[in-house]
């Protein structure tokens, strides 16, 4: 019989900007003093918010939890395009914002992205072509053909708009590159756009409001950490460990 570890379940972490999802996994491993730690869906270094961490035998439900729909809040700047589709990339184009682009007009453009569609992954992404991550090719100045992937955008709401910046809330299926949605939106408008911030607020029933930061986790004793762990049976009733 497989040995049960001291810690087991789903841990919700509120990720800081500037670190990778793998960095978070490494820090949780060190904090819990165990190797069996994984995650259910990455966040780019620029992004903050909900990272679903799997501890112990809960790593077995990774694929299921990765498939859940996500909700994000973020912002973009109109008039600029970058090679990475976000503010961390190199600016490749700058164009004037249409004078008549009101908040209402911008929202109409955004609503045009709601529904089933195919999205071409950005070159600056971890998606692999022949075993090589696209971002490694992009850093060498190379561009290769990428196969479009099916995504679904359930909602795309405008939270605020003050030229040239807008904030938004977007609900989407797994595998959606939100920065590419912002980039493609800018293309539709004709002036370009780059994502300037992103925060994952939920993944299906999991909310960032129930998450803890790595700093908070590091200060907790084992008993309190165990109280944070969500049993796999609660999240995935049909899955038997």
mmCIF file of C-alpha atoms in Angstrom:
data_model
loop_
_atom_site.group_PDB
_atom_site.id
_atom_site.type_symbol
_atom_site.label_atom_id
_atom_site.label_comp_id
_atom_site.label_asym_id
_atom_site.label_seq_id
_atom_site.Cartn_x
_atom_site.Cartn_y
_atom_site.Cartn_z
ATOM 1 C CA UNK A 1 0.000 0.000 0.000
ATOM 2 C CA UNK A 2 1.237 3.492 -0.875
ATOM 3 C CA UNK A 3 2.540 5.348 2.154
ATOM 4 C CA UNK A 4 0.505 8.365 3.194
ATOM 5 C CA UNK A 5 2.561 11.512 3.852
ATOM 6 C CA UNK A 6 2.097 13.859 6.793
ATOM 7 C CA UNK A 7 0.650 16.486 4.449
ATOM 8 C CA UNK A 8 -1.903 15.605 1.799
ATOM 9 C CA UNK A 9 -4.487 17.603 -0.100
ATOM 10 C CA UNK A 10 -4.972 20.789 -2.098
ATOM 11 C CA UNK A 11 -3.233 23.959 -0.954
ATOM 12 C CA UNK A 12 -4.287 27.359 -2.304
ATOM 13 C CA UNK A 13 -1.425 29.834 -2.683
ATOM 14 C CA UNK A 14 -1.703 33.538 -3.538
ATOM 15 C CA UNK A 15 1.327 33.911 -5.809
ATOM 16 C CA UNK A 16 3.451 37.065 -5.876
ATOM 17 C CA UNK A 17 4.543 38.723 -9.098
ATOM 18 C CA UNK A 18 8.089 38.034 -10.270
ATOM 19 C CA UNK A 19 8.327 34.334 -9.455
ATOM 20 C CA UNK A 20 7.493 31.324 -11.584
ATOM 21 C CA UNK A 21 4.969 28.647 -10.676
ATOM 22 C CA UNK A 22 7.877 26.209 -10.316
ATOM 23 C CA UNK A 23 9.512 28.618 -7.838
ATOM 24 C CA UNK A 24 6.350 28.401 -5.737
ATOM 25 C CA UNK A 25 6.363 24.595 -5.872
ATOM 26 C CA UNK A 26 10.014 24.544 -4.769
ATOM 27 C CA UNK A 27 9.308 26.849 -1.827
ATOM 28 C CA UNK A 28 6.323 24.757 -0.718
ATOM 29 C CA UNK A 29 8.495 21.629 -0.938
ATOM 30 C CA UNK A 30 11.080 23.216 1.328
ATOM 31 C CA UNK A 31 8.435 24.500 3.733
ATOM 32 C CA UNK A 32 6.728 21.100 4.030
ATOM 33 C CA UNK A 33 10.000 19.181 3.782
ATOM 34 C CA UNK A 34 8.625 16.819 1.129
ATOM 35 C CA UNK A 35 9.068 16.221 -2.607
ATOM 36 C CA UNK A 36 5.529 15.208 -3.585
ATOM 37 C CA UNK A 37 4.294 18.709 -4.444
ATOM 38 C CA UNK A 38 2.941 19.901 -7.797
ATOM 39 C CA UNK A 39 0.545 22.458 -9.249
ATOM 40 C CA UNK A 40 -2.626 22.476 -11.334
ATOM 41 C CA UNK A 41 -1.936 25.163 -13.929
ATOM 42 C CA UNK A 42 0.890 27.662 -14.260
ATOM 43 C CA UNK A 43 0.900 31.429 -13.959
ATOM 44 C CA UNK A 44 3.385 33.615 -15.850
ATOM 45 C CA UNK A 45 5.951 35.372 -13.622
ATOM 46 C CA UNK A 46 4.172 38.713 -14.178
ATOM 47 C CA UNK A 47 0.890 37.273 -12.893
ATOM 48 C CA UNK A 48 -0.302 37.084 -9.300
ATOM 49 C CA UNK A 49 -3.128 35.262 -7.604
ATOM 50 C CA UNK A 50 -4.460 31.776 -7.239
ATOM 51 C CA UNK A 51 -2.074 28.883 -7.749
ATOM 52 C CA UNK A 52 -3.580 25.495 -6.912
ATOM 53 C CA UNK A 53 -0.855 23.428 -5.252
ATOM 54 C CA UNK A 54 -1.173 19.660 -4.922
ATOM 55 C CA UNK A 55 0.423 17.952 -1.954
ATOM 56 C CA UNK A 56 1.155 14.254 -1.439
ATOM 57 C CA UNK A 57 -1.065 11.850 -3.352
ATOM 58 C CA UNK A 58 -3.215 14.806 -4.435
ATOM 59 C CA UNK A 59 -0.721 15.235 -7.294
ATOM 60 C CA UNK A 60 -2.642 12.403 -8.998
ATOM 61 C CA UNK A 61 -5.553 14.756 -9.768
ATOM 62 C CA UNK A 62 -3.368 17.334 -11.514
ATOM 63 C CA UNK A 63 -4.796 16.796 -15.007
ATOM 64 C CA UNK A 64 -8.384 17.021 -13.781
ATOM 65 C CA UNK A 65 -7.836 20.265 -11.858
ATOM 66 C CA UNK A 66 -5.875 21.812 -14.741
ATOM 67 C CA UNK A 67 -8.965 21.428 -16.935
ATOM 68 C CA UNK A 68 -11.124 23.694 -14.758
ATOM 69 C CA UNK A 69 -12.300 27.101 -15.994
ATOM 70 C CA UNK A 70 -10.466 30.147 -14.654
ATOM 71 C CA UNK A 71 -11.352 33.777 -13.887
ATOM 72 C CA UNK A 72 -8.811 36.588 -14.157
ATOM 73 C CA UNK A 73 -8.659 40.307 -13.479
ATOM 74 C CA UNK A 74 -6.058 42.465 -15.129
ATOM 75 C CA UNK A 75 -5.227 45.534 -17.165
ATOM 76 C CA UNK A 76 -3.912 46.433 -20.589
ATOM 77 C CA UNK A 77 -2.521 49.524 -22.270
ATOM 78 C CA UNK A 78 -3.755 50.505 -25.701
ATOM 79 C CA UNK A 79 -1.468 51.887 -28.389
ATOM 80 C CA UNK A 80 1.517 49.585 -27.804
ATOM 81 C CA UNK A 81 2.378 46.049 -28.924
ATOM 82 C CA UNK A 82 5.195 43.888 -27.552
ATOM 83 C CA UNK A 83 6.750 40.642 -28.715
ATOM 84 C CA UNK A 84 5.538 38.858 -25.562
ATOM 85 C CA UNK A 85 2.068 40.465 -25.629
ATOM 86 C CA UNK A 86 2.677 41.959 -22.172
ATOM 87 C CA UNK A 87 4.552 44.831 -20.573
ATOM 88 C CA UNK A 88 7.663 42.703 -19.959
ATOM 89 C CA UNK A 89 8.395 42.306 -23.673
ATOM 90 C CA UNK A 90 10.096 44.521 -26.238
ATOM 91 C CA UNK A 91 7.851 47.123 -27.876
ATOM 92 C CA UNK A 92 7.450 46.236 -31.553
ATOM 93 C CA UNK A 93 4.784 48.772 -32.580
ATOM 94 C CA UNK A 94 3.138 51.972 -31.364
ATOM 95 C CA UNK A 95 -0.027 53.407 -32.864
ATOM 96 C CA UNK A 96 -2.484 56.179 -31.970
ATOM 97 C CA UNK A 97 -5.653 55.168 -30.153
ATOM 98 C CA UNK A 98 -8.801 56.003 -32.147
ATOM 99 C CA UNK A 99 -10.184 59.336 -30.905
ATOM 100 C CA UNK A 100 -13.722 57.968 -30.812
ATOM 101 C CA UNK A 101 -12.865 54.882 -28.722
ATOM 102 C CA UNK A 102 -15.213 55.360 -25.778
ATOM 103 C CA UNK A 103 -15.671 52.903 -22.916
ATOM 104 C CA UNK A 104 -18.819 51.659 -24.630
ATOM 105 C CA UNK A 105 -17.020 51.122 -27.935
ATOM 106 C CA UNK A 106 -14.154 49.324 -26.188
ATOM 107 C CA UNK A 107 -16.608 47.024 -24.403
ATOM 108 C CA UNK A 108 -18.224 46.134 -27.726
ATOM 109 C CA UNK A 109 -14.838 45.074 -29.102
ATOM 110 C CA UNK A 110 -14.252 43.004 -25.967
ATOM 111 C CA UNK A 111 -17.634 41.290 -26.252
ATOM 112 C CA UNK A 112 -16.627 40.158 -29.720
ATOM 113 C CA UNK A 113 -14.171 37.749 -28.082
ATOM 114 C CA UNK A 114 -16.826 35.888 -26.097
ATOM 115 C CA UNK A 115 -17.481 32.324 -27.240
ATOM 116 C CA UNK A 116 -15.681 29.315 -28.719
ATOM 117 C CA UNK A 117 -12.611 30.085 -30.820
ATOM 118 C CA UNK A 118 -9.077 29.086 -31.743
ATOM 119 C CA UNK A 119 -6.097 30.961 -30.355
ATOM 120 C CA UNK A 120 -2.516 30.871 -31.634
ATOM 121 C CA UNK A 121 -0.148 30.500 -28.650
ATOM 122 C CA UNK A 122 2.403 33.332 -28.350
ATOM 123 C CA UNK A 123 6.048 32.675 -29.180
ATOM 124 C CA UNK A 124 6.958 33.711 -25.639
ATOM 125 C CA UNK A 125 5.296 30.724 -23.961
ATOM 126 C CA UNK A 126 6.258 27.402 -22.400
ATOM 127 C CA UNK A 127 4.425 25.447 -25.105
ATOM 128 C CA UNK A 128 6.841 23.025 -26.764
ATOM 129 C CA UNK A 129 7.504 22.410 -30.445
ATOM 130 C CA UNK A 130 9.563 19.248 -31.060
ATOM 131 C CA UNK A 131 10.456 19.232 -27.380
ATOM 132 C CA UNK A 132 11.742 22.824 -27.327
ATOM 133 C CA UNK A 133 9.833 25.532 -25.372
ATOM 134 C CA UNK A 134 8.721 28.314 -27.682
ATOM 135 C CA UNK A 135 10.233 31.009 -25.473
ATOM 136 C CA UNK A 136 13.719 29.591 -26.062
ATOM 137 C CA UNK A 137 13.238 29.984 -29.810
ATOM 138 C CA UNK A 138 11.743 33.452 -29.330
ATOM 139 C CA UNK A 139 14.782 34.597 -27.353
ATOM 140 C CA UNK A 140 16.909 33.686 -30.364
ATOM 141 C CA UNK A 141 14.707 35.826 -32.572
ATOM 142 C CA UNK A 142 13.031 32.838 -34.203
ATOM 143 C CA UNK A 143 9.356 32.520 -35.079
ATOM 144 C CA UNK A 144 7.815 29.166 -35.916
ATOM 145 C CA UNK A 145 4.344 28.126 -36.977
ATOM 146 C CA UNK A 146 2.119 27.253 -34.025
ATOM 147 C CA UNK A 147 -1.001 25.164 -34.154
ATOM 148 C CA UNK A 148 -4.109 27.068 -32.995
ATOM 149 C CA UNK A 149 -5.682 25.678 -29.836
ATOM 150 C CA UNK A 150 -9.364 25.607 -28.950
ATOM 151 C CA UNK A 151 -10.411 27.949 -26.142
ATOM 152 C CA UNK A 152 -13.660 29.325 -24.772
ATOM 153 C CA UNK A 153 -14.145 32.809 -23.327
ATOM 154 C CA UNK A 154 -17.291 32.912 -21.184
ATOM 155 C CA UNK A 155 -17.161 36.607 -20.283
ATOM 156 C CA UNK A 156 -14.919 39.617 -20.912
ATOM 157 C CA UNK A 157 -15.982 42.647 -18.867
ATOM 158 C CA UNK A 158 -14.599 46.165 -18.753
ATOM 159 C CA UNK A 159 -14.020 47.293 -15.148
ATOM 160 C CA UNK A 160 -12.547 50.725 -15.876
ATOM 161 C CA UNK A 161 -11.176 52.749 -18.782
ATOM 162 C CA UNK A 162 -8.954 55.814 -18.659
ATOM 163 C CA UNK A 163 -7.007 56.250 -21.882
ATOM 164 C CA UNK A 164 -4.735 54.524 -22.610
ATOM 165 C CA UNK A 165 -5.331 51.977 -19.800
ATOM 166 C CA UNK A 166 -8.256 49.665 -19.156
ATOM 167 C CA UNK A 167 -8.909 47.047 -16.479
ATOM 168 C CA UNK A 168 -10.930 43.917 -17.134
ATOM 169 C CA UNK A 169 -12.359 40.680 -15.773
ATOM 170 C CA UNK A 170 -12.237 37.577 -17.977
ATOM 171 C CA UNK A 171 -13.603 34.045 -17.520
ATOM 172 C CA UNK A 172 -12.121 31.392 -19.797
ATOM 173 C CA UNK A 173 -11.275 27.758 -20.376
ATOM 174 C CA UNK A 174 -7.942 26.120 -19.621
ATOM 175 C CA UNK A 175 -5.001 26.967 -21.853
ATOM 176 C CA UNK A 176 -6.162 30.497 -22.657
ATOM 177 C CA UNK A 177 -3.333 33.022 -22.955
ATOM 178 C CA UNK A 178 -4.929 36.159 -21.514
ATOM 179 C CA UNK A 179 -2.079 38.377 -22.714
ATOM 180 C CA UNK A 180 -2.738 37.141 -26.237
ATOM 181 C CA UNK A 181 -6.432 37.993 -25.838
ATOM 182 C CA UNK A 182 -5.309 41.552 -24.967
ATOM 183 C CA UNK A 183 -2.921 41.576 -27.940
ATOM 184 C CA UNK A 184 -5.600 40.338 -30.329
ATOM 185 C CA UNK A 185 -8.068 42.880 -28.950
ATOM 186 C CA UNK A 186 -5.590 45.642 -29.755
ATOM 187 C CA UNK A 187 -5.259 44.283 -33.280
ATOM 188 C CA UNK A 188 -9.047 44.345 -33.717
ATOM 189 C CA UNK A 189 -9.210 47.964 -32.576
ATOM 190 C CA UNK A 190 -6.280 48.833 -34.823
ATOM 191 C CA UNK A 191 -3.956 50.479 -32.326
ATOM 192 C CA UNK A 192 -2.450 47.453 -30.577
ATOM 193 C CA UNK A 193 -2.468 46.592 -26.874
ATOM 194 C CA UNK A 194 -0.226 44.987 -24.277
ATOM 195 C CA UNK A 195 -1.257 43.387 -21.011
ATOM 196 C CA UNK A 196 0.150 45.292 -18.021
ATOM 197 C CA UNK A 197 -1.074 43.172 -15.094
ATOM 198 C CA UNK A 198 -2.888 39.903 -14.430
ATOM 199 C CA UNK A 199 -4.347 38.234 -11.367
ATOM 200 C CA UNK A 200 -6.086 34.858 -11.237
ATOM 201 C CA UNK A 201 -9.024 35.214 -8.880
ATOM 202 C CA UNK A 202 -10.542 31.756 -9.171
ATOM 203 C CA UNK A 203 -10.282 28.284 -10.661
ATOM 204 C CA UNK A 204 -13.741 26.742 -10.663
ATOM 205 C CA UNK A 205 -14.752 26.475 -6.969
ATOM 206 C CA UNK A 206 -11.324 27.556 -5.674
ATOM 207 C CA UNK A 207 -10.962 31.270 -4.821
ATOM 208 C CA UNK A 208 -7.911 33.420 -4.184
ATOM 209 C CA UNK A 209 -9.810 34.759 -1.166
ATOM 210 C CA UNK A 210 -9.153 31.414 0.525
ATOM 211 C CA UNK A 211 -5.442 31.341 -0.407
ATOM 212 C CA UNK A 212 -2.377 32.166 1.665
ATOM 213 C CA UNK A 213 0.887 33.751 0.581
ATOM 214 C CA UNK A 214 4.181 31.889 0.743
ATOM 215 C CA UNK A 215 5.265 34.260 3.506
ATOM 216 C CA UNK A 216 2.200 33.341 5.573
ATOM 217 C CA UNK A 217 2.729 29.634 4.930
ATOM 218 C CA UNK A 218 6.357 29.828 6.090
ATOM 219 C CA UNK A 219 5.258 31.202 9.475
ATOM 220 C CA UNK A 220 2.676 28.501 10.163
ATOM 221 C CA UNK A 221 3.135 25.449 12.353
ATOM 222 C CA UNK A 222 2.353 21.948 10.974
ATOM 223 C CA UNK A 223 -1.056 21.852 12.652
ATOM 224 C CA UNK A 224 -2.235 25.064 11.000
ATOM 225 C CA UNK A 225 -0.856 23.993 7.616
ATOM 226 C CA UNK A 226 -2.870 20.772 7.827
ATOM 227 C CA UNK A 227 -6.027 22.830 8.430
ATOM 228 C CA UNK A 228 -5.409 24.631 5.123
ATOM 229 C CA UNK A 229 -5.263 21.446 3.058
ATOM 230 C CA UNK A 230 -8.469 20.708 1.162
ATOM 231 C CA UNK A 231 -9.173 16.951 0.951
ATOM 232 C CA UNK A 232 -9.082 15.645 -2.619
ATOM 233 C CA UNK A 233 -12.421 13.906 -2.007
ATOM 234 C CA UNK A 234 -14.000 17.310 -1.408
ATOM 235 C CA UNK A 235 -12.708 18.756 -4.680
ATOM 236 C CA UNK A 236 -12.972 15.625 -6.817
ATOM 237 C CA UNK A 237 -15.610 13.327 -5.234
ATOM 238 C CA UNK A 238 -15.344 10.744 -8.028
ATOM 239 C CA UNK A 239 -11.587 10.322 -7.629
ATOM 240 C CA UNK A 240 -10.404 7.618 -5.228
ATOM 241 C CA UNK A 241 -6.877 7.841 -3.876
#
